[in-house]
Amino acid sequence: MLDLKAFSDKVSEIVNEVSKSVVAVFTVRYGYDIFFNPIAVKGAGSGFIISPDGLIITNNHVITGFDRIIVVTPDGKKYEGLVVAKAPWKDLALVRIHASNLKPLKLGNSDKVRIGEIVFAIGNPLGLWAGPTITMGVVSAVGRSIEVSKGFVLEDLIQTDAAINPGNSGGPLVNVEGEAIGITTAIIPYAQGIGFAIPINEVKDFINMVMKYGRAVRAWIGIYGTNITPEIAKAYDLPVEEGVMIIKVTPGGPAERSGLKEADIIVEVDGVKIKSLKDLRKTLEKAIDKGYVTLEIIRGWRSFKVEVPLAIE
């Protein structure tokens, strides 16, 4: 039988510990009104500490377009933030503050996230900073793709019903072990109980990329896709139960120039079987130095291979 008191105590311990690593991110952009009077446009978001010497992870959209970044740590101290690296296509950014002895948040493994597990969204909703705000929910789905703006699609997201409000962006989605399994990034404004987080393994890949190349390097072929599951394969009478189906081809991109089309299914890249978008991205990143990949494609019930050059940015 579930001991609610013990569970409540554990939740309080998790929240108390994790909150020591969550920061508020305030932004300012300077401009002029229609009468050329100087004005300051302010924004607010969240982030969390990933190293004791002041590295902060947040969303790219939280800090992009602003002239000044102010990070408030859990003890109430304010620091100027400097952007170290950005990956707009992942909606991730790395910010540094000049501080020491900070408490990094433990990063979990988003590959092990299960639908139905309890999670906590922690952040700075609506810019109301008096310490982090916590909401609780469950993982509603994984592997989601959403178009957050025209032509910009985020893929392989974790969906949760934990309340996520404006200002929460960049804060962690945490499991019952107190580990960050995602970074909250988007809400659906016309729905209730639907929020999304970037898997923490994507964050780890981003950080490793910055450490290796000095900046975020993107290898892409110009497609948006969705994971194929046995359920989807059965519903649409597909010839395979695993792979990535192309749902959109970027005009003028490498995939279009190579003849790929919507509804094509990618099942293999450079001899590696592809089960998900995550697999696809990893194989593309491994091929950066080579400059191209060989895809095995299923179109209808026909299989063929095609060489596709990588676009690097």
Short mmCIF file of N, CA and C in Angstrom, two decimals, residues 127-261:
data_model
loop_
_atom_site.label_atom_id
_atom_site.label_comp_id
_atom_site.label_asym_id
_atom_site.label_seq_id
_atom_site.Cartn_x
_atom_site.Cartn_y
_atom_site.Cartn_z
N GLY A 127 7.69 35.26 -14.38
CA GLY A 127 8.70 36.18 -13.85
C GLY A 127 8.53 36.50 -12.38
N LEU A 128 7.80 35.65 -11.66
CA LEU A 128 7.54 35.90 -10.23
C LEU A 128 8.63 35.23 -9.40
N TRP A 129 9.80 35.85 -9.33
CA TRP A 129 10.92 35.19 -8.67
C TRP A 129 10.90 35.44 -7.17
N ALA A 130 10.66 34.38 -6.43
CA ALA A 130 10.82 34.37 -4.98
C ALA A 130 11.30 32.97 -4.63
N GLY A 131 12.16 32.43 -5.50
CA GLY A 131 12.53 31.03 -5.44
C GLY A 131 11.72 30.27 -6.47
N PRO A 132 12.19 29.11 -6.90
CA PRO A 132 11.51 28.35 -7.95
C PRO A 132 10.10 27.91 -7.55
N THR A 133 9.24 27.80 -8.56
CA THR A 133 7.89 27.27 -8.39
C THR A 133 7.86 25.83 -8.92
N ILE A 134 7.14 24.96 -8.23
CA ILE A 134 7.12 23.54 -8.59
C ILE A 134 5.70 23.11 -8.93
N THR A 135 5.56 22.36 -10.02
CA THR A 135 4.29 21.71 -10.35
C THR A 135 4.56 20.23 -10.59
N MET A 136 3.56 19.40 -10.39
CA MET A 136 3.73 17.96 -10.52
C MET A 136 2.77 17.40 -11.54
N GLY A 137 3.21 16.37 -12.25
CA GLY A 137 2.36 15.69 -13.22
C GLY A 137 2.98 14.37 -13.61
N VAL A 138 2.62 13.89 -14.77
CA VAL A 138 3.18 12.64 -15.28
C VAL A 138 3.71 12.85 -16.69
N VAL A 139 4.52 11.91 -17.14
CA VAL A 139 4.91 11.89 -18.54
C VAL A 139 3.72 11.36 -19.33
N SER A 140 3.18 12.19 -20.21
CA SER A 140 1.99 11.82 -20.98
C SER A 140 2.34 11.07 -22.26
N ALA A 141 3.49 11.40 -22.85
CA ALA A 141 3.90 10.76 -24.10
C ALA A 141 5.37 11.09 -24.33
N VAL A 142 6.01 10.33 -25.21
CA VAL A 142 7.39 10.61 -25.61
C VAL A 142 7.46 10.59 -27.13
N GLY A 143 8.55 11.17 -27.67
CA GLY A 143 8.74 11.16 -29.11
C GLY A 143 7.82 12.09 -29.87
N ARG A 144 7.31 13.14 -29.21
CA ARG A 144 6.40 14.07 -29.87
C ARG A 144 7.17 15.06 -30.75
N SER A 145 6.55 15.48 -31.85
CA SER A 145 7.07 16.55 -32.69
C SER A 145 6.02 17.64 -32.78
N ILE A 146 6.43 18.90 -32.58
CA ILE A 146 5.48 20.01 -32.66
C ILE A 146 6.12 21.16 -33.45
N GLU A 147 5.29 21.87 -34.19
CA GLU A 147 5.73 23.07 -34.89
C GLU A 147 5.49 24.25 -33.96
N VAL A 148 6.57 24.80 -33.40
CA VAL A 148 6.44 25.88 -32.43
C VAL A 148 6.30 27.24 -33.09
N SER A 149 6.73 27.35 -34.33
CA SER A 149 6.51 28.55 -35.14
C SER A 149 6.60 28.11 -36.60
N LYS A 150 6.21 28.97 -37.51
CA LYS A 150 6.16 28.59 -38.91
C LYS A 150 7.53 28.12 -39.40
N GLY A 151 7.59 26.87 -39.82
CA GLY A 151 8.82 26.31 -40.35
C GLY A 151 9.80 25.81 -39.31
N PHE A 152 9.48 25.96 -38.01
CA PHE A 152 10.40 25.52 -36.95
C PHE A 152 9.73 24.42 -36.15
N VAL A 153 10.27 23.21 -36.28
CA VAL A 153 9.70 22.04 -35.63
C VAL A 153 10.69 21.48 -34.61
N LEU A 154 10.21 21.23 -33.41
CA LEU A 154 11.00 20.53 -32.40
C LEU A 154 10.55 19.07 -32.37
N GLU A 155 11.52 18.16 -32.36
CA GLU A 155 11.22 16.74 -32.48
C GLU A 155 11.60 15.97 -31.22
N ASP A 156 11.01 14.78 -31.10
CA ASP A 156 11.37 13.82 -30.05
C ASP A 156 11.21 14.41 -28.65
N LEU A 157 10.14 15.19 -28.45
CA LEU A 157 9.92 15.84 -27.16
C LEU A 157 9.21 14.93 -26.17
N ILE A 158 9.40 15.24 -24.89
CA ILE A 158 8.64 14.61 -23.82
C ILE A 158 7.39 15.45 -23.56
N GLN A 159 6.23 14.82 -23.58
CA GLN A 159 4.99 15.53 -23.28
C GLN A 159 4.60 15.27 -21.83
N THR A 160 4.16 16.31 -21.14
CA THR A 160 3.77 16.17 -19.74
C THR A 160 2.54 17.01 -19.44
N ASP A 161 1.80 16.60 -18.40
CA ASP A 161 0.66 17.41 -17.96
C ASP A 161 1.02 18.25 -16.74
N ALA A 162 2.29 18.23 -16.31
CA ALA A 162 2.72 19.13 -15.24
C ALA A 162 2.55 20.56 -15.75
N ALA A 163 1.95 21.42 -14.95
CA ALA A 163 1.65 22.78 -15.39
C ALA A 163 2.92 23.52 -15.76
N ILE A 164 2.96 24.04 -16.99
CA ILE A 164 4.09 24.83 -17.48
C ILE A 164 3.55 26.16 -17.95
N ASN A 165 4.04 27.24 -17.37
CA ASN A 165 3.55 28.57 -17.69
C ASN A 165 4.66 29.41 -18.31
N PRO A 166 4.29 30.52 -18.98
CA PRO A 166 5.32 31.43 -19.49
C PRO A 166 6.29 31.81 -18.37
N GLY A 167 7.57 31.70 -18.66
CA GLY A 167 8.59 31.92 -17.63
C GLY A 167 9.22 30.63 -17.15
N ASN A 168 8.51 29.51 -17.36
CA ASN A 168 9.06 28.20 -17.00
C ASN A 168 10.11 27.73 -18.02
N SER A 169 10.06 28.29 -19.22
CA SER A 169 10.96 27.85 -20.29
C SER A 169 12.41 27.87 -19.83
N GLY A 170 13.09 26.76 -20.07
CA GLY A 170 14.49 26.64 -19.68
C GLY A 170 14.70 25.94 -18.36
N GLY A 171 13.62 25.76 -17.59
CA GLY A 171 13.73 25.06 -16.31
C GLY A 171 13.73 23.56 -16.51
N PRO A 172 14.10 22.81 -15.48
CA PRO A 172 14.20 21.36 -15.62
C PRO A 172 12.86 20.65 -15.42
N LEU A 173 12.72 19.52 -16.10
CA LEU A 173 11.68 18.55 -15.81
C LEU A 173 12.39 17.43 -15.07
N VAL A 174 11.96 17.15 -13.85
CA VAL A 174 12.72 16.30 -12.93
C VAL A 174 11.92 15.06 -12.57
N ASN A 175 12.62 13.92 -12.42
CA ASN A 175 11.95 12.68 -12.03
C ASN A 175 11.98 12.51 -10.51
N VAL A 176 11.45 11.39 -10.02
CA VAL A 176 11.35 11.18 -8.57
C VAL A 176 12.70 10.85 -7.94
N GLU A 177 13.74 10.73 -8.76
CA GLU A 177 15.10 10.54 -8.23
C GLU A 177 15.82 11.87 -8.11
N GLY A 178 15.14 12.96 -8.48
CA GLY A 178 15.78 14.27 -8.42
C GLY A 178 16.72 14.54 -9.58
N GLU A 179 16.53 13.82 -10.68
CA GLU A 179 17.37 13.99 -11.87
C GLU A 179 16.61 14.75 -12.94
N ALA A 180 17.30 15.64 -13.64
CA ALA A 180 16.69 16.33 -14.77
C ALA A 180 16.58 15.34 -15.94
N ILE A 181 15.37 15.13 -16.41
CA ILE A 181 15.17 14.26 -17.59
C ILE A 181 14.79 15.07 -18.82
N GLY A 182 14.61 16.38 -18.62
CA GLY A 182 14.26 17.23 -19.74
C GLY A 182 14.39 18.69 -19.36
N ILE A 183 14.25 19.56 -20.37
CA ILE A 183 14.25 20.99 -20.16
C ILE A 183 12.99 21.55 -20.79
N THR A 184 12.12 22.15 -19.98
CA THR A 184 10.82 22.58 -20.48
C THR A 184 10.99 23.66 -21.54
N THR A 185 10.20 23.54 -22.61
CA THR A 185 10.43 24.44 -23.74
C THR A 185 9.18 25.03 -24.35
N ALA A 186 8.04 24.35 -24.28
CA ALA A 186 6.88 24.83 -25.01
C ALA A 186 5.59 24.39 -24.34
N ILE A 187 4.57 25.23 -24.53
CA ILE A 187 3.21 24.89 -24.09
C ILE A 187 2.28 25.08 -25.26
N ILE A 188 1.14 24.41 -25.23
CA ILE A 188 0.09 24.62 -26.23
C ILE A 188 -0.92 25.58 -25.60
N PRO A 189 -0.99 26.82 -26.08
CA PRO A 189 -1.79 27.83 -25.38
C PRO A 189 -3.29 27.58 -25.40
N TYR A 190 -3.77 26.84 -26.39
CA TYR A 190 -5.23 26.62 -26.50
C TYR A 190 -5.65 25.28 -25.90
N ALA A 191 -4.75 24.63 -25.16
CA ALA A 191 -5.07 23.35 -24.54
C ALA A 191 -4.69 23.39 -23.07
N GLN A 192 -5.21 22.45 -22.32
CA GLN A 192 -4.87 22.35 -20.90
C GLN A 192 -4.11 21.04 -20.65
N GLY A 193 -3.10 21.13 -19.79
CA GLY A 193 -2.38 19.92 -19.42
C GLY A 193 -1.48 19.37 -20.52
N ILE A 194 -1.03 20.23 -21.44
CA ILE A 194 -0.13 19.77 -22.50
C ILE A 194 1.09 20.69 -22.53
N GLY A 195 2.20 20.18 -22.07
CA GLY A 195 3.46 20.90 -22.12
C GLY A 195 4.54 19.98 -22.66
N PHE A 196 5.67 20.54 -23.06
CA PHE A 196 6.71 19.74 -23.69
C PHE A 196 8.08 20.08 -23.12
N ALA A 197 8.96 19.08 -23.16
CA ALA A 197 10.33 19.25 -22.68
C ALA A 197 11.29 18.56 -23.65
N ILE A 198 12.45 19.19 -23.84
CA ILE A 198 13.52 18.60 -24.64
C ILE A 198 14.19 17.52 -23.81
N PRO A 199 14.35 16.30 -24.34
CA PRO A 199 15.00 15.23 -23.56
C PRO A 199 16.40 15.64 -23.10
N ILE A 200 16.75 15.26 -21.89
CA ILE A 200 18.02 15.69 -21.32
C ILE A 200 19.21 15.11 -22.09
N ASN A 201 19.03 13.98 -22.76
CA ASN A 201 20.14 13.44 -23.55
C ASN A 201 20.48 14.35 -24.72
N GLU A 202 19.48 15.11 -25.23
CA GLU A 202 19.73 16.11 -26.25
C GLU A 202 20.60 17.23 -25.68
N VAL A 203 20.33 17.58 -24.42
CA VAL A 203 21.12 18.61 -23.75
C VAL A 203 22.56 18.13 -23.59
N LYS A 204 22.73 16.88 -23.19
CA LYS A 204 24.08 16.32 -23.04
C LYS A 204 24.84 16.36 -24.37
N ASP A 205 24.17 15.97 -25.45
CA ASP A 205 24.81 16.00 -26.78
C ASP A 205 25.22 17.42 -27.16
N PHE A 206 24.35 18.38 -26.84
CA PHE A 206 24.65 19.79 -27.13
C PHE A 206 25.89 20.24 -26.37
N ILE A 207 25.96 19.91 -25.10
CA ILE A 207 27.10 20.30 -24.28
C ILE A 207 28.38 19.65 -24.79
N ASN A 208 28.31 18.36 -25.11
CA ASN A 208 29.49 17.66 -25.64
C ASN A 208 29.95 18.25 -26.96
N MET A 209 28.99 18.67 -27.80
CA MET A 209 29.33 19.29 -29.08
C MET A 209 30.08 20.60 -28.86
N VAL A 210 29.62 21.39 -27.92
CA VAL A 210 30.29 22.66 -27.62
C VAL A 210 31.69 22.41 -27.08
N MET A 211 31.84 21.41 -26.23
CA MET A 211 33.14 21.09 -25.67
C MET A 211 34.11 20.61 -26.77
N LYS A 212 33.59 19.92 -27.78
CA LYS A 212 34.43 19.37 -28.83
C LYS A 212 34.80 20.40 -29.89
N TYR A 213 33.82 21.18 -30.34
CA TYR A 213 34.04 22.09 -31.46
C TYR A 213 34.14 23.56 -31.05
N GLY A 214 33.85 23.86 -29.78
CA GLY A 214 33.88 25.24 -29.35
C GLY A 214 32.59 25.98 -29.64
N ARG A 215 31.67 25.34 -30.30
CA ARG A 215 30.37 25.90 -30.62
C ARG A 215 29.42 24.77 -30.95
N ALA A 216 28.15 25.08 -31.07
CA ALA A 216 27.18 24.06 -31.46
C ALA A 216 27.25 23.89 -32.98
N VAL A 217 27.49 22.67 -33.41
CA VAL A 217 27.58 22.36 -34.84
C VAL A 217 26.39 21.50 -35.22
N ARG A 218 25.73 21.90 -36.28
CA ARG A 218 24.54 21.18 -36.72
C ARG A 218 24.80 20.45 -38.03
N ALA A 219 24.49 19.19 -38.05
CA ALA A 219 24.52 18.41 -39.29
C ALA A 219 23.07 18.06 -39.62
N TRP A 220 22.62 18.47 -40.80
CA TRP A 220 21.22 18.20 -41.15
C TRP A 220 21.09 17.89 -42.62
N ILE A 221 19.98 17.23 -42.95
CA ILE A 221 19.73 16.88 -44.35
C ILE A 221 18.45 17.53 -44.87
N GLY A 222 17.76 18.26 -43.99
CA GLY A 222 16.60 19.01 -44.46
C GLY A 222 15.30 18.26 -44.46
N ILE A 223 15.05 17.50 -43.36
CA ILE A 223 13.76 16.83 -43.23
C ILE A 223 13.25 16.98 -41.80
N TYR A 224 11.93 16.91 -41.66
CA TYR A 224 11.30 16.74 -40.36
C TYR A 224 10.64 15.37 -40.38
N GLY A 225 10.73 14.66 -39.26
CA GLY A 225 10.21 13.30 -39.27
C GLY A 225 9.50 12.94 -37.99
N THR A 226 8.96 11.74 -37.97
CA THR A 226 8.32 11.21 -36.78
C THR A 226 8.69 9.75 -36.63
N ASN A 227 8.74 9.28 -35.39
CA ASN A 227 9.10 7.89 -35.13
C ASN A 227 7.96 6.95 -35.54
N ILE A 228 8.32 5.84 -36.14
CA ILE A 228 7.34 4.80 -36.46
C ILE A 228 7.31 3.80 -35.31
N THR A 229 6.12 3.49 -34.85
CA THR A 229 5.92 2.48 -33.81
C THR A 229 5.08 1.34 -34.40
N PRO A 230 5.06 0.20 -33.72
CA PRO A 230 4.20 -0.89 -34.22
C PRO A 230 2.74 -0.46 -34.36
N GLU A 231 2.27 0.41 -33.47
CA GLU A 231 0.89 0.87 -33.53
C GLU A 231 0.65 1.72 -34.78
N ILE A 232 1.60 2.63 -35.04
CA ILE A 232 1.47 3.47 -36.24
C ILE A 232 1.58 2.63 -37.50
N ALA A 233 2.50 1.67 -37.49
CA ALA A 233 2.68 0.80 -38.65
C ALA A 233 1.40 0.02 -38.96
N LYS A 234 0.75 -0.45 -37.91
CA LYS A 234 -0.50 -1.21 -38.10
C LYS A 234 -1.63 -0.31 -38.59
N ALA A 235 -1.71 0.89 -38.00
CA ALA A 235 -2.81 1.79 -38.36
C ALA A 235 -2.72 2.26 -39.80
N TYR A 236 -1.49 2.44 -40.31
CA TYR A 236 -1.31 2.97 -41.67
C TYR A 236 -0.80 1.92 -42.65
N ASP A 237 -0.80 0.65 -42.20
CA ASP A 237 -0.39 -0.46 -43.06
C ASP A 237 0.99 -0.22 -43.66
N LEU A 238 1.95 0.10 -42.79
CA LEU A 238 3.32 0.35 -43.24
C LEU A 238 4.09 -0.96 -43.34
N PRO A 239 5.12 -0.99 -44.19
CA PRO A 239 5.88 -2.22 -44.38
C PRO A 239 6.88 -2.52 -43.27
N VAL A 240 7.16 -1.56 -42.38
CA VAL A 240 8.11 -1.76 -41.29
C VAL A 240 7.50 -1.22 -40.00
N GLU A 241 8.00 -1.73 -38.87
CA GLU A 241 7.50 -1.29 -37.56
C GLU A 241 8.46 -0.35 -36.85
N GLU A 242 9.61 -0.08 -37.46
CA GLU A 242 10.60 0.82 -36.90
C GLU A 242 11.19 1.69 -37.99
N GLY A 243 11.62 2.88 -37.60
CA GLY A 243 12.22 3.79 -38.56
C GLY A 243 11.72 5.20 -38.34
N VAL A 244 12.09 6.10 -39.25
CA VAL A 244 11.65 7.49 -39.19
C VAL A 244 10.94 7.82 -40.49
N MET A 245 9.69 8.25 -40.38
CA MET A 245 8.94 8.67 -41.56
C MET A 245 9.12 10.17 -41.77
N ILE A 246 9.42 10.55 -42.99
CA ILE A 246 9.58 11.95 -43.33
C ILE A 246 8.20 12.59 -43.44
N ILE A 247 7.97 13.64 -42.65
CA ILE A 247 6.68 14.33 -42.70
C ILE A 247 6.79 15.68 -43.40
N LYS A 248 8.02 16.17 -43.56
CA LYS A 248 8.22 17.42 -44.28
C LYS A 248 9.64 17.47 -44.82
N VAL A 249 9.78 17.90 -46.07
CA VAL A 249 11.09 18.06 -46.69
C VAL A 249 11.35 19.55 -46.89
N THR A 250 12.49 20.02 -46.39
CA THR A 250 12.82 21.43 -46.49
C THR A 250 13.13 21.79 -47.94
N PRO A 251 12.42 22.76 -48.52
CA PRO A 251 12.69 23.15 -49.92
C PRO A 251 14.13 23.59 -50.12
N GLY A 252 14.77 23.01 -51.13
CA GLY A 252 16.14 23.37 -51.46
C GLY A 252 17.19 22.70 -50.61
N GLY A 253 16.78 21.89 -49.63
CA GLY A 253 17.74 21.23 -48.75
C GLY A 253 18.36 20.00 -49.38
N PRO A 254 19.37 19.41 -48.71
CA PRO A 254 20.05 18.23 -49.26
C PRO A 254 19.10 17.07 -49.56
N ALA A 255 18.11 16.84 -48.70
CA ALA A 255 17.19 15.73 -48.90
C ALA A 255 16.36 15.92 -50.17
N GLU A 256 15.85 17.13 -50.36
CA GLU A 256 15.07 17.39 -51.57
C GLU A 256 15.92 17.25 -52.82
N ARG A 257 17.14 17.78 -52.76
CA ARG A 257 18.04 17.68 -53.92
C ARG A 257 18.41 16.23 -54.22
N SER A 258 18.35 15.38 -53.20
CA SER A 258 18.67 13.96 -53.38
C SER A 258 17.45 13.13 -53.73
N GLY A 259 16.30 13.77 -53.85
CA GLY A 259 15.10 13.07 -54.30
C GLY A 259 14.22 12.49 -53.23
N LEU A 260 14.48 12.82 -51.95
CA LEU A 260 13.63 12.30 -50.88
C LEU A 260 12.29 13.03 -50.86
N LYS A 261 11.25 12.31 -50.41
CA LYS A 261 9.90 12.85 -50.44
C LYS A 261 9.20 12.59 -49.11
#
